[in-house]
PDB file of C-alpha atoms in Angstrom:
ATOM      1  CA  MET Y 153      84.333  51.130 108.037  1.00 49.00           C
ATOM      2  CA  SER Y 154      81.006  52.898 107.475  1.00 52.00           C
ATOM      3  CA  ASP Y 155      78.284  52.396 104.898  1.00 55.00           C
ATOM      4  CA  GLU Y 156      77.656  56.141 104.551  1.00 61.00           C
ATOM      5  CA  GLU Y 157      78.410  57.807 101.264  1.00 61.00           C
ATOM      6  CA  HIS Y 158      80.580  60.876 101.393  1.00 54.00           C
ATOM      7  CA  HIS Y 159      79.905  63.678  98.926  1.00 50.00           C
ATOM      8  CA  PHE Y 160      82.516  66.299  98.282  1.00 48.00           C
ATOM      9  CA  GLU Y 161      81.774  69.532  96.514  1.00 46.00           C
ATOM     10  CA  SER Y 162      84.199  69.895  93.634  1.00 41.00           C
ATOM     11  CA  LYS Y 163      85.756  73.243  92.864  1.00 44.00           C
ATOM     12  CA  ALA Y 164      87.285  74.274  89.552  1.00 51.00           C
ATOM     13  CA  ASP Y 165      90.688  74.999  91.071  1.00 50.00           C
ATOM     14  CA  ALA Y 166      90.700  71.828  93.229  1.00 52.00           C
ATOM     15  CA  GLY Y 167      92.029  73.887  96.135  1.00 52.00           C
ATOM     16  CA  SER Y 168      95.256  74.685  94.321  1.00 63.00           C
ATOM     17  CA  SER Y 169      97.433  77.614  95.248  1.00 79.00           C
ATOM     18  CA  LYS Y 170      97.000  80.993  93.565  1.00 86.00           C
ATOM     19  CA  THR Y 171     100.772  81.180  92.972  1.00 89.00           C
ATOM     20  CA  PHE Y 172     103.742  78.908  92.387  1.00 91.00           C
ATOM     21  CA  PRO Y 173     107.408  79.400  93.336  1.00 92.00           C
ATOM     22  CA  GLN Y 174     110.030  80.141  90.698  1.00 93.00           C
ATOM     23  CA  GLN Y 175     113.677  81.047  91.117  1.00 93.00           C
ATOM     24  CA  ALA Y 176     114.131  84.820  90.745  1.00 90.00           C
ATOM     25  CA  GLY Y 177     117.023  84.425  88.281  1.00 89.00           C
ATOM     26  CA  THR Y 178     114.799  82.520  85.825  1.00 93.00           C
ATOM     27  CA  ILE Y 179     111.981  85.106  85.628  1.00 92.00           C
ATOM     28  CA  ARG Y 180     112.178  87.057  82.371  1.00 93.00           C
ATOM     29  CA  LYS Y 181     110.643  90.162  80.821  1.00 94.00           C
ATOM     30  CA  ASN Y 182     106.959  89.685  79.817  1.00 94.00           C
ATOM     31  CA  GLY Y 183     106.607  86.979  82.473  1.00 94.00           C
ATOM     32  CA  TYR Y 184     104.537  87.354  85.638  1.00 94.00           C
ATOM     33  CA  ILE Y 185     105.569  87.896  89.264  1.00 94.00           C
ATOM     34  CA  VAL Y 186     103.868  88.764  92.562  1.00 93.00           C
ATOM     35  CA  ILE Y 187     105.085  92.096  93.975  1.00 94.00           C
ATOM     36  CA  ARG Y 188     103.540  93.311  97.263  1.00 93.00           C
ATOM     37  CA  ASN Y 189     100.773  90.677  96.981  1.00 92.00           C
ATOM     38  CA  ARG Y 190      99.713  91.954  93.535  1.00 93.00           C
ATOM     39  CA  PRO Y 191     100.002  89.975  90.264  1.00 94.00           C
ATOM     40  CA  CYS Y 192     102.291  91.919  87.894  1.00 94.00           C
ATOM     41  CA  LYS Y 193     103.565  91.595  84.342  1.00 95.00           C
ATOM     42  CA  VAL Y 194     107.357  92.030  84.301  1.00 95.00           C
ATOM     43  CA  VAL Y 195     108.407  94.968  82.081  1.00 96.00           C
ATOM     44  CA  GLU Y 196     112.047  95.225  83.144  1.00 95.00           C
ATOM     45  CA  VAL Y 197     114.586  92.895  84.779  1.00 95.00           C
ATOM     46  CA  SER Y 198     118.151  93.813  85.694  1.00 93.00           C
ATOM     47  CA  THR Y 199     120.610  91.585  87.515  1.00 91.00           C
ATOM     48  CA  SER Y 200     123.440  92.946  89.647  1.00 88.00           C
ATOM     49  CA  LYS Y 201     126.756  91.149  90.096  1.00 84.00           C
ATOM     50  CA  THR Y 202     127.502  89.161  93.225  1.00 81.00           C
ATOM     51  CA  GLY Y 203     128.811  91.422  95.950  1.00 73.00           C
ATOM     52  CA  LYS Y 204     131.224  90.971  98.801  1.00 75.00           C
ATOM     53  CA  HIS Y 205     128.669  88.924 100.737  1.00 74.00           C
ATOM     54  CA  GLY Y 206     127.380  86.612  98.028  1.00 79.00           C
ATOM     55  CA  HIS Y 207     124.094  86.821  96.191  1.00 80.00           C
ATOM     56  CA  ALA Y 208     123.483  88.428  92.825  1.00 88.00           C
ATOM     57  CA  LYS Y 209     120.272  90.438  92.983  1.00 91.00           C
ATOM     58  CA  CYS Y 210     117.430  90.755  90.468  1.00 92.00           C
ATOM     59  CA  HIS Y 211     115.646  94.086  90.207  1.00 93.00           C
ATOM     60  CA  PHE Y 212     112.097  93.621  88.866  1.00 94.00           C
ATOM     61  CA  VAL Y 213     109.842  96.367  87.527  1.00 96.00           C
ATOM     62  CA  GLY Y 214     106.291  95.134  87.032  1.00 96.00           C
ATOM     63  CA  ILE Y 215     102.917  96.569  86.124  1.00 95.00           C
ATOM     64  CA  ASP Y 216      99.898  95.361  88.108  1.00 93.00           C
ATOM     65  CA  ILE Y 217      97.762  93.443  85.595  1.00 92.00           C
ATOM     66  CA  PHE Y 218      94.509  94.771  87.113  1.00 89.00           C
ATOM     67  CA  SER Y 219      95.231  98.340  88.254  1.00 89.00           C
ATOM     68  CA  GLY Y 220      98.089  99.276  85.886  1.00 90.00           C
ATOM     69  CA  LYS Y 221     100.256 100.559  88.758  1.00 94.00           C
ATOM     70  CA  LYS Y 222     104.034 100.261  88.496  1.00 96.00           C
ATOM     71  CA  LEU Y 223     105.665  98.199  91.264  1.00 95.00           C
ATOM     72  CA  GLU Y 224     109.321  97.354  91.934  1.00 95.00           C
ATOM     73  CA  ASP Y 225     111.089  94.636  93.906  1.00 94.00           C
ATOM     74  CA  ILE Y 226     114.673  93.489  94.504  1.00 93.00           C
ATOM     75  CA  VAL Y 227     115.233  89.781  95.225  1.00 91.00           C
ATOM     76  CA  PRO Y 228     118.415  87.661  95.492  1.00 90.00           C
ATOM     77  CA  SER Y 229     118.591  85.684  92.220  1.00 87.00           C
ATOM     78  CA  SER Y 230     118.899  82.342  94.015  1.00 89.00           C
ATOM     79  CA  HIS Y 231     115.718  82.891  96.078  1.00 91.00           C
ATOM     80  CA  ASN Y 232     112.241  81.868  95.029  1.00 93.00           C
ATOM     81  CA  CYS Y 233     109.571  84.396  93.999  1.00 92.00           C
ATOM     82  CA  ASP Y 234     105.848  83.835  93.807  1.00 93.00           C
ATOM     83  CA  VAL Y 235     104.502  83.676  90.265  1.00 93.00           C
ATOM     84  CA  PRO Y 236     100.716  83.973  89.829  1.00 93.00           C
ATOM     85  CA  HIS Y 237      98.669  81.489  87.815  1.00 92.00           C
ATOM     86  CA  VAL Y 238      97.281  83.817  85.130  1.00 92.00           C
ATOM     87  CA  ASN Y 239      94.389  82.614  82.960  1.00 92.00           C
ATOM     88  CA  ARG Y 240      92.793  84.359  80.029  1.00 91.00           C
ATOM     89  CA  VAL Y 241      89.366  83.228  78.812  1.00 91.00           C
ATOM     90  CA  ASP Y 242      87.175  84.634  76.033  1.00 91.00           C
ATOM     91  CA  TYR Y 243      83.429  85.096  76.600  1.00 90.00           C
ATOM     92  CA  GLN Y 244      80.705  86.462  74.343  1.00 90.00           C
ATOM     93  CA  LEU Y 245      79.025  89.607  75.691  1.00 89.00           C
ATOM     94  CA  ILE Y 246      75.261  89.196  76.108  1.00 90.00           C
ATOM     95  CA  ASP Y 247      74.163  92.210  78.121  1.00 88.00           C
ATOM     96  CA  ILE Y 248      75.318  95.229  80.104  1.00 88.00           C
ATOM     97  CA  SER Y 249      73.238  96.001  83.203  1.00 86.00           C
ATOM     98  CA  GLU Y 250      72.456  99.472  84.593  1.00 84.00           C
ATOM     99  CA  ASP Y 251      74.715  98.971  87.621  1.00 85.00           C
ATOM    100  CA  GLY Y 252      77.872  98.311  85.563  1.00 84.00           C
ATOM    101  CA  PHE Y 253      77.863  94.518  85.546  1.00 87.00           C
ATOM    102  CA  VAL Y 254      78.137  92.493  82.332  1.00 90.00           C
ATOM    103  CA  SER Y 255      76.404  89.264  81.403  1.00 90.00           C
ATOM    104  CA  LEU Y 256      78.709  86.888  79.527  1.00 91.00           C
ATOM    105  CA  LEU Y 257      78.060  83.605  77.689  1.00 89.00           C
ATOM    106  CA  THR Y 258      80.370  80.772  78.802  1.00 86.00           C
ATOM    107  CA  ASP Y 259      81.595  77.894  76.602  1.00 86.00           C
ATOM    108  CA  ASN Y 260      79.127  75.434  78.119  1.00 87.00           C
ATOM    109  CA  GLY Y 261      76.122  77.703  77.398  1.00 86.00           C
ATOM    110  CA  GLY Y 262      75.729  79.142  80.906  1.00 88.00           C
ATOM    111  CA  THR Y 263      76.024  82.775  81.863  1.00 89.00           C
ATOM    112  CA  LYS Y 264      78.589  84.582  83.993  1.00 87.00           C
ATOM    113  CA  ASP Y 265      77.076  87.643  85.681  1.00 88.00           C
ATOM    114  CA  ASP Y 266      79.581  88.539  88.414  1.00 88.00           C
ATOM    115  CA  LEU Y 267      81.963  90.738  86.414  1.00 89.00           C
ATOM    116  CA  ARG Y 268      82.026  94.540  86.343  1.00 87.00           C
ATOM    117  CA  LEU Y 269      82.795  96.681  83.318  1.00 85.00           C
ATOM    118  CA  PRO Y 270      86.515  97.553  83.095  1.00 84.00           C
ATOM    119  CA  THR Y 271      87.825 100.752  84.685  1.00 80.00           C
ATOM    120  CA  ASP Y 272      89.978 101.578  81.633  1.00 81.00           C
ATOM    121  CA  GLU Y 273      88.087 104.461  79.931  1.00 85.00           C
ATOM    122  CA  ASN Y 274      89.151 103.548  76.383  1.00 87.00           C
ATOM    123  CA  LEU Y 275      88.080  99.899  76.704  1.00 88.00           C
ATOM    124  CA  LEU Y 276      84.896 100.918  78.535  1.00 87.00           C
ATOM    125  CA  THR Y 277      83.731 103.231  75.723  1.00 89.00           C
ATOM    126  CA  GLN Y 278      84.623 100.619  73.063  1.00 89.00           C
ATOM    127  CA  ILE Y 279      82.487  98.006  74.843  1.00 87.00           C
ATOM    128  CA  LYS Y 280      79.535 100.356  75.449  1.00 87.00           C
ATOM    129  CA  ASP Y 281      79.584 101.792  71.907  1.00 88.00           C
ATOM    130  CA  GLY Y 282      79.950  98.379  70.260  1.00 86.00           C
ATOM    131  CA  PHE Y 283      77.128  96.940  72.361  1.00 85.00           C
ATOM    132  CA  ALA Y 284      74.870  99.937  71.593  1.00 87.00           C
ATOM    133  CA  GLU Y 285      75.508  99.408  67.854  1.00 86.00           C
ATOM    134  CA  GLY Y 286      74.387  95.778  68.211  1.00 83.00           C
ATOM    135  CA  LYS Y 287      77.767  94.228  67.345  1.00 84.00           C
ATOM    136  CA  ASP Y 288      78.707  90.715  68.446  1.00 87.00           C
ATOM    137  CA  LEU Y 289      81.473  91.337  70.976  1.00 88.00           C
ATOM    138  CA  VAL Y 290      83.867  88.858  72.586  1.00 91.00           C
ATOM    139  CA  VAL Y 291      85.659  90.031  75.737  1.00 90.00           C
ATOM    140  CA  SER Y 292      88.863  88.530  77.139  1.00 91.00           C
ATOM    141  CA  VAL Y 293      88.761  88.048  80.891  1.00 91.00           C
ATOM    142  CA  MET Y 294      92.065  87.784  82.738  1.00 92.00           C
ATOM    143  CA  SER Y 295      92.057  86.066  86.127  1.00 92.00           C
ATOM    144  CA  ALA Y 296      94.836  85.757  88.698  1.00 92.00           C
ATOM    145  CA  MET Y 297      94.953  85.333  92.479  1.00 90.00           C
ATOM    146  CA  GLY Y 298      91.171  85.304  92.889  1.00 89.00           C
ATOM    147  CA  GLU Y 299      90.575  88.482  90.849  1.00 90.00           C
ATOM    148  CA  GLU Y 300      89.007  88.772  87.414  1.00 91.00           C
ATOM    149  CA  GLN Y 301      88.810  91.685  85.006  1.00 91.00           C
ATOM    150  CA  ILE Y 302      87.931  92.322  81.375  1.00 89.00           C
ATOM    151  CA  CYS Y 303      91.208  93.173  79.629  1.00 88.00           C
ATOM    152  CA  ALA Y 304      90.482  93.087  75.882  1.00 88.00           C
ATOM    153  CA  LEU Y 305      87.710  93.202  73.300  1.00 88.00           C
ATOM    154  CA  LYS Y 306      87.161  91.584  69.908  1.00 85.00           C
ATOM    155  CA  ASP Y 307      84.437  92.373  67.381  1.00 79.00           C
ATOM    156  CA  ILE Y 308      83.200  89.233  65.605  1.00 75.00           C
ATOM    157  CA  GLY Y 309      80.795  91.031  63.292  1.00 64.00           C
ATOM    158  CA  PRO Y 310      77.151  92.186  63.398  1.00 58.00           C
ATOM    159  CA  LYS Y 311      74.448  90.083  65.074  1.00 53.00           C
TER     160      LYS Y 311
END
């Protein structure tokens, strides 16, 4: 063999997939599903009876967790669907830059500066107003399929 040392750069996701397969018949309301390559929260599921040629079908109505768009899909209940790995992490808000990016404090004391302010007007004004008033704000960041977005806000009192 060789005497050279091999160094591998470690990644947080260890190269894992952005989705995992799950049988369509087992996906329930308030779960997650991938419809047209978008991660969606399931808001409605209806299952049709088996027809003349076999499979029962599941009709999914989902809302894109990042854009809020409504998407629909029909899949045979015995087939597998992609389900996104959805993570939600809370960060403390440190700063809002002029160009719409936020600076967040991570658990290990570092900063995360690659996230934009949310596009949701209501949440956007709550964050800007709370920050202007000098409140200590904690934002929830949802991530799925390589995308991240601020989805909620908590006020933990004045600084």
